[in-house]
């Protein structure tokens, strides 16, 4: 499990809101392409998690896993892991957002611990 601080939690909720807002503006093939690129599960989880508290996400294993997966796909973090980057410093060079990079590193470290 990952534990989000207040800024990271806000980043996640903002991501979920932005994704839902973006999704509502798409139609036809653009909508299908977006859903296929991030995955229906990520979208469903974003809708569910948008009302969850930080405490809920940090303490509930199922919600925590949904948050990790949704953030990973909705923010394109898979690009960095596909490029064998595993630290926030490596990603910070390209992204420049500390919350994004911190969450990325937590997700990667958590996944490595599970192996």
Short mmCIF file of N, CA and C in Angstrom, two decimals:
data_model
loop_
_atom_site.label_atom_id
_atom_site.label_comp_id
_atom_site.label_asym_id
_atom_site.label_seq_id
_atom_site.Cartn_x
_atom_site.Cartn_y
_atom_site.Cartn_z
N UNK A 1 0.85 -1.19 0.00
CA UNK A 1 0.00 0.00 0.00
C UNK A 1 0.88 1.24 0.00
N UNK A 2 0.36 2.29 -0.59
CA UNK A 2 1.05 3.58 -0.53
C UNK A 2 0.27 4.48 0.41
N UNK A 3 0.96 5.42 1.01
CA UNK A 3 0.30 6.38 1.90
C UNK A 3 0.51 7.77 1.33
N UNK A 4 -0.61 8.43 1.06
CA UNK A 4 -0.59 9.75 0.45
C UNK A 4 -0.59 10.83 1.52
N UNK A 5 0.29 11.83 1.35
CA UNK A 5 0.20 12.99 2.22
C UNK A 5 -0.89 13.90 1.66
N UNK A 6 -1.14 15.02 2.30
CA UNK A 6 -2.24 15.90 1.88
C UNK A 6 -2.06 16.41 0.46
N UNK A 7 -0.85 16.81 0.09
CA UNK A 7 -0.62 17.33 -1.26
C UNK A 7 -0.78 16.24 -2.31
N UNK A 8 -0.31 15.05 -2.01
CA UNK A 8 -0.44 13.94 -2.95
C UNK A 8 -1.91 13.54 -3.10
N UNK A 9 -2.64 13.53 -2.00
CA UNK A 9 -4.07 13.23 -2.05
C UNK A 9 -4.79 14.25 -2.93
N UNK A 10 -4.49 15.53 -2.74
CA UNK A 10 -5.10 16.59 -3.57
C UNK A 10 -4.76 16.38 -5.04
N UNK A 11 -3.51 16.02 -5.31
CA UNK A 11 -3.09 15.75 -6.68
C UNK A 11 -3.94 14.63 -7.28
N UNK A 12 -4.16 13.57 -6.53
CA UNK A 12 -4.97 12.45 -7.01
C UNK A 12 -6.41 12.87 -7.28
N UNK A 13 -7.01 13.57 -6.34
CA UNK A 13 -8.40 14.01 -6.52
C UNK A 13 -8.51 14.95 -7.71
N UNK A 14 -7.56 15.87 -7.86
CA UNK A 14 -7.55 16.76 -9.02
C UNK A 14 -7.43 15.97 -10.32
N UNK A 15 -6.59 14.95 -10.33
CA UNK A 15 -6.44 14.10 -11.51
C UNK A 15 -7.76 13.41 -11.84
N UNK A 16 -8.43 12.88 -10.83
CA UNK A 16 -9.70 12.21 -11.06
C UNK A 16 -10.74 13.18 -11.62
N UNK A 17 -10.81 14.38 -11.04
CA UNK A 17 -11.76 15.39 -11.51
C UNK A 17 -11.44 15.81 -12.94
N UNK A 18 -10.17 16.04 -13.24
CA UNK A 18 -9.77 16.44 -14.59
C UNK A 18 -10.09 15.35 -15.61
N UNK A 19 -9.86 14.12 -15.25
CA UNK A 19 -10.12 13.00 -16.16
C UNK A 19 -11.61 12.86 -16.44
N UNK A 20 -12.42 12.98 -15.41
CA UNK A 20 -13.87 12.90 -15.58
C UNK A 20 -14.37 14.06 -16.42
N UNK A 21 -13.84 15.25 -16.17
CA UNK A 21 -14.22 16.42 -16.95
C UNK A 21 -13.83 16.25 -18.42
N UNK A 22 -12.62 15.77 -18.65
CA UNK A 22 -12.14 15.54 -20.02
C UNK A 22 -13.01 14.49 -20.71
N UNK A 23 -13.32 13.44 -20.01
CA UNK A 23 -14.14 12.36 -20.54
C UNK A 23 -15.51 12.87 -20.97
N UNK A 24 -16.09 13.77 -20.19
CA UNK A 24 -17.44 14.26 -20.49
C UNK A 24 -17.48 15.13 -21.74
N UNK A 25 -16.33 15.59 -22.21
CA UNK A 25 -16.27 16.44 -23.39
C UNK A 25 -16.03 15.66 -24.68
N UNK A 26 -15.69 14.39 -24.55
CA UNK A 26 -15.35 13.58 -25.72
C UNK A 26 -16.58 12.89 -26.30
N UNK A 27 -16.52 12.64 -27.59
CA UNK A 27 -17.62 11.97 -28.28
C UNK A 27 -17.04 10.96 -29.28
N UNK A 28 -17.83 9.97 -29.61
CA UNK A 28 -17.51 9.03 -30.66
C UNK A 28 -16.17 8.36 -30.52
N UNK A 29 -15.41 8.39 -31.62
CA UNK A 29 -14.12 7.71 -31.67
C UNK A 29 -13.12 8.28 -30.66
N UNK A 30 -13.17 9.60 -30.43
CA UNK A 30 -12.28 10.21 -29.43
C UNK A 30 -12.55 9.64 -28.04
N UNK A 31 -13.80 9.44 -27.73
CA UNK A 31 -14.18 8.87 -26.44
C UNK A 31 -13.68 7.44 -26.31
N UNK A 32 -13.88 6.64 -27.35
CA UNK A 32 -13.41 5.25 -27.32
C UNK A 32 -11.90 5.17 -27.21
N UNK A 33 -11.20 6.02 -27.94
CA UNK A 33 -9.73 6.03 -27.88
C UNK A 33 -9.24 6.38 -26.48
N UNK A 34 -9.88 7.35 -25.86
CA UNK A 34 -9.47 7.74 -24.50
C UNK A 34 -9.72 6.60 -23.52
N UNK A 35 -10.88 6.01 -23.58
CA UNK A 35 -11.20 4.90 -22.68
C UNK A 35 -10.24 3.74 -22.89
N UNK A 36 -9.93 3.44 -24.14
CA UNK A 36 -9.00 2.35 -24.43
C UNK A 36 -7.58 2.67 -23.97
N UNK A 37 -7.20 3.93 -24.00
CA UNK A 37 -5.83 4.29 -23.63
C UNK A 37 -5.60 4.25 -22.12
N UNK A 38 -6.60 4.62 -21.33
CA UNK A 38 -6.42 4.63 -19.87
C UNK A 38 -7.10 3.45 -19.18
N UNK A 39 -8.01 2.81 -19.87
CA UNK A 39 -8.70 1.65 -19.31
C UNK A 39 -9.98 2.03 -18.59
N UNK A 40 -11.01 1.25 -18.85
CA UNK A 40 -12.32 1.48 -18.22
C UNK A 40 -12.22 1.38 -16.71
N UNK A 41 -11.39 0.46 -16.21
CA UNK A 41 -11.23 0.31 -14.76
C UNK A 41 -10.71 1.59 -14.11
N UNK A 42 -9.77 2.27 -14.78
CA UNK A 42 -9.21 3.52 -14.24
C UNK A 42 -10.28 4.59 -14.14
N UNK A 43 -11.13 4.65 -15.14
CA UNK A 43 -12.20 5.64 -15.14
C UNK A 43 -13.23 5.32 -14.06
N UNK A 44 -13.63 4.06 -13.98
CA UNK A 44 -14.59 3.65 -12.94
C UNK A 44 -14.04 3.94 -11.55
N UNK A 45 -12.76 3.64 -11.35
CA UNK A 45 -12.14 3.89 -10.04
C UNK A 45 -12.07 5.37 -9.73
N UNK A 46 -11.75 6.18 -10.74
CA UNK A 46 -11.69 7.63 -10.54
C UNK A 46 -13.04 8.16 -10.06
N UNK A 47 -14.10 7.67 -10.67
CA UNK A 47 -15.45 8.10 -10.29
C UNK A 47 -15.74 7.68 -8.84
N UNK A 48 -15.32 6.49 -8.47
CA UNK A 48 -15.54 6.00 -7.10
C UNK A 48 -14.67 6.76 -6.09
N UNK A 49 -13.41 6.97 -6.43
CA UNK A 49 -12.45 7.54 -5.48
C UNK A 49 -12.60 9.04 -5.26
N UNK A 50 -13.25 9.72 -6.17
CA UNK A 50 -13.36 11.17 -6.09
C UNK A 50 -14.05 11.63 -4.80
N UNK A 51 -14.84 10.74 -4.21
CA UNK A 51 -15.54 11.10 -2.97
C UNK A 51 -14.89 10.49 -1.72
N UNK A 52 -13.80 9.78 -1.90
CA UNK A 52 -13.14 9.13 -0.76
C UNK A 52 -12.20 10.10 -0.05
N UNK A 53 -12.11 9.94 1.23
CA UNK A 53 -11.19 10.76 2.02
C UNK A 53 -9.78 10.19 1.90
N UNK A 54 -8.81 10.99 2.30
CA UNK A 54 -7.41 10.54 2.31
C UNK A 54 -7.28 9.34 3.25
N UNK A 55 -7.95 9.42 4.38
CA UNK A 55 -7.91 8.32 5.35
C UNK A 55 -8.45 7.03 4.74
N UNK A 56 -9.56 7.14 3.99
CA UNK A 56 -10.13 5.96 3.33
C UNK A 56 -9.12 5.32 2.38
N UNK A 57 -8.50 6.14 1.55
CA UNK A 57 -7.55 5.63 0.56
C UNK A 57 -6.31 5.06 1.23
N UNK A 58 -5.83 5.72 2.25
CA UNK A 58 -4.61 5.27 2.93
C UNK A 58 -4.82 4.00 3.76
N UNK A 59 -6.04 3.76 4.23
CA UNK A 59 -6.29 2.65 5.16
C UNK A 59 -7.04 1.47 4.57
N UNK A 60 -7.63 1.64 3.41
CA UNK A 60 -8.40 0.56 2.80
C UNK A 60 -7.60 -0.01 1.64
N UNK A 61 -7.21 -1.26 1.75
CA UNK A 61 -6.33 -1.87 0.75
C UNK A 61 -6.94 -1.86 -0.65
N UNK A 62 -8.22 -2.14 -0.75
CA UNK A 62 -8.88 -2.16 -2.06
C UNK A 62 -8.91 -0.77 -2.69
N UNK A 63 -9.28 0.25 -1.92
CA UNK A 63 -9.30 1.62 -2.44
C UNK A 63 -7.89 2.09 -2.78
N UNK A 64 -6.93 1.71 -1.97
CA UNK A 64 -5.54 2.09 -2.19
C UNK A 64 -5.05 1.52 -3.52
N UNK A 65 -5.36 0.28 -3.78
CA UNK A 65 -4.95 -0.37 -5.03
C UNK A 65 -5.63 0.30 -6.23
N UNK A 66 -6.90 0.63 -6.09
CA UNK A 66 -7.62 1.33 -7.16
C UNK A 66 -6.99 2.70 -7.42
N UNK A 67 -6.64 3.39 -6.36
CA UNK A 67 -6.01 4.71 -6.50
C UNK A 67 -4.67 4.58 -7.22
N UNK A 68 -3.85 3.65 -6.79
CA UNK A 68 -2.55 3.42 -7.42
C UNK A 68 -2.70 3.16 -8.92
N UNK A 69 -3.59 2.24 -9.27
CA UNK A 69 -3.76 1.88 -10.68
C UNK A 69 -4.33 3.02 -11.50
N UNK A 70 -5.31 3.72 -10.95
CA UNK A 70 -5.92 4.83 -11.69
C UNK A 70 -4.93 5.96 -11.94
N UNK A 71 -4.21 6.35 -10.91
CA UNK A 71 -3.23 7.43 -11.06
C UNK A 71 -2.15 7.02 -12.05
N UNK A 72 -1.70 5.78 -11.96
CA UNK A 72 -0.66 5.27 -12.85
C UNK A 72 -1.08 5.39 -14.31
N UNK A 73 -2.30 5.00 -14.63
CA UNK A 73 -2.77 5.02 -16.02
C UNK A 73 -3.28 6.39 -16.45
N UNK A 74 -4.04 7.07 -15.60
CA UNK A 74 -4.59 8.37 -15.99
C UNK A 74 -3.49 9.43 -16.19
N UNK A 75 -2.38 9.29 -15.48
CA UNK A 75 -1.28 10.25 -15.61
C UNK A 75 -0.16 9.76 -16.51
N UNK A 76 -0.34 8.64 -17.17
CA UNK A 76 0.67 8.14 -18.10
C UNK A 76 1.98 7.71 -17.44
N UNK A 77 1.91 7.31 -16.18
CA UNK A 77 3.13 6.92 -15.46
C UNK A 77 3.75 5.64 -16.02
N UNK A 78 2.96 4.87 -16.76
CA UNK A 78 3.47 3.65 -17.37
C UNK A 78 4.63 3.94 -18.31
N UNK A 79 4.66 5.14 -18.88
CA UNK A 79 5.74 5.53 -19.79
C UNK A 79 7.09 5.45 -19.09
N UNK A 80 7.13 5.91 -17.84
CA UNK A 80 8.40 5.93 -17.10
C UNK A 80 8.83 4.53 -16.70
N UNK A 81 7.89 3.71 -16.26
CA UNK A 81 8.27 2.35 -15.87
C UNK A 81 8.66 1.54 -17.10
N UNK A 82 8.01 1.79 -18.24
CA UNK A 82 8.41 1.13 -19.49
C UNK A 82 9.81 1.54 -19.92
N UNK A 83 10.25 2.71 -19.46
CA UNK A 83 11.60 3.21 -19.77
C UNK A 83 12.59 2.87 -18.66
N UNK A 84 12.18 2.00 -17.75
CA UNK A 84 13.02 1.52 -16.63
C UNK A 84 13.43 2.62 -15.67
N UNK A 85 12.60 3.64 -15.54
CA UNK A 85 12.85 4.67 -14.54
C UNK A 85 12.10 4.27 -13.27
N UNK A 86 12.78 4.38 -12.12
CA UNK A 86 12.14 3.96 -10.88
C UNK A 86 12.24 4.99 -9.77
N UNK A 87 12.90 6.12 -10.03
CA UNK A 87 13.02 7.12 -8.96
C UNK A 87 12.35 8.42 -9.35
N UNK A 88 11.94 9.15 -8.34
CA UNK A 88 11.29 10.44 -8.58
C UNK A 88 12.26 11.42 -9.23
N UNK A 89 13.54 11.33 -8.90
CA UNK A 89 14.54 12.24 -9.49
C UNK A 89 14.66 12.04 -10.99
N UNK A 90 14.60 10.80 -11.45
CA UNK A 90 14.67 10.54 -12.89
C UNK A 90 13.47 11.15 -13.61
N UNK A 91 12.30 10.98 -13.05
CA UNK A 91 11.08 11.47 -13.68
C UNK A 91 10.95 12.98 -13.55
N UNK A 92 11.40 13.54 -12.44
CA UNK A 92 11.31 14.98 -12.20
C UNK A 92 11.99 15.78 -13.31
N UNK A 93 13.03 15.21 -13.87
CA UNK A 93 13.76 15.86 -14.97
C UNK A 93 12.84 16.12 -16.17
N UNK A 94 11.84 15.27 -16.36
CA UNK A 94 10.94 15.39 -17.50
C UNK A 94 9.59 16.00 -17.15
N UNK A 95 9.10 15.74 -15.95
CA UNK A 95 7.75 16.16 -15.58
C UNK A 95 7.74 17.48 -14.83
N UNK A 96 8.59 17.62 -13.84
CA UNK A 96 8.67 18.88 -13.10
C UNK A 96 7.61 19.08 -12.04
N UNK A 97 6.82 18.08 -11.73
CA UNK A 97 5.79 18.19 -10.70
C UNK A 97 6.16 17.25 -9.55
N UNK A 98 6.44 17.83 -8.39
CA UNK A 98 6.92 17.05 -7.25
C UNK A 98 5.90 16.02 -6.77
N UNK A 99 4.62 16.37 -6.76
CA UNK A 99 3.60 15.42 -6.29
C UNK A 99 3.51 14.23 -7.23
N UNK A 100 3.50 14.51 -8.52
CA UNK A 100 3.46 13.45 -9.54
C UNK A 100 4.62 12.49 -9.32
N UNK A 101 5.82 13.05 -9.19
CA UNK A 101 7.03 12.23 -9.06
C UNK A 101 7.05 11.44 -7.76
N UNK A 102 6.60 12.05 -6.70
CA UNK A 102 6.55 11.38 -5.40
C UNK A 102 5.58 10.20 -5.44
N UNK A 103 4.42 10.41 -6.02
CA UNK A 103 3.43 9.34 -6.13
C UNK A 103 3.96 8.22 -7.03
N UNK A 104 4.59 8.60 -8.14
CA UNK A 104 5.17 7.61 -9.04
C UNK A 104 6.15 6.71 -8.28
N UNK A 105 7.06 7.32 -7.53
CA UNK A 105 8.06 6.53 -6.81
C UNK A 105 7.41 5.63 -5.76
N UNK A 106 6.38 6.12 -5.09
CA UNK A 106 5.68 5.29 -4.10
C UNK A 106 5.03 4.08 -4.77
N UNK A 107 4.42 4.29 -5.92
CA UNK A 107 3.77 3.19 -6.63
C UNK A 107 4.81 2.16 -7.06
N UNK A 108 5.90 2.62 -7.65
CA UNK A 108 6.95 1.71 -8.12
C UNK A 108 7.54 0.93 -6.94
N UNK A 109 7.86 1.62 -5.86
CA UNK A 109 8.44 0.94 -4.69
C UNK A 109 7.47 -0.07 -4.09
N UNK A 110 6.20 0.28 -4.05
CA UNK A 110 5.20 -0.64 -3.52
C UNK A 110 5.10 -1.89 -4.40
N UNK A 111 5.12 -1.68 -5.71
CA UNK A 111 5.05 -2.82 -6.63
C UNK A 111 6.29 -3.70 -6.51
N UNK A 112 7.46 -3.09 -6.33
CA UNK A 112 8.70 -3.87 -6.17
C UNK A 112 8.68 -4.68 -4.88
N UNK A 113 8.11 -4.11 -3.82
CA UNK A 113 8.01 -4.81 -2.53
C UNK A 113 7.09 -6.01 -2.62
N UNK A 114 6.07 -5.92 -3.47
CA UNK A 114 5.10 -7.00 -3.60
C UNK A 114 5.67 -8.19 -4.36
N UNK A 115 6.72 -7.97 -5.16
CA UNK A 115 7.28 -9.06 -5.99
C UNK A 115 8.05 -10.06 -5.19
#
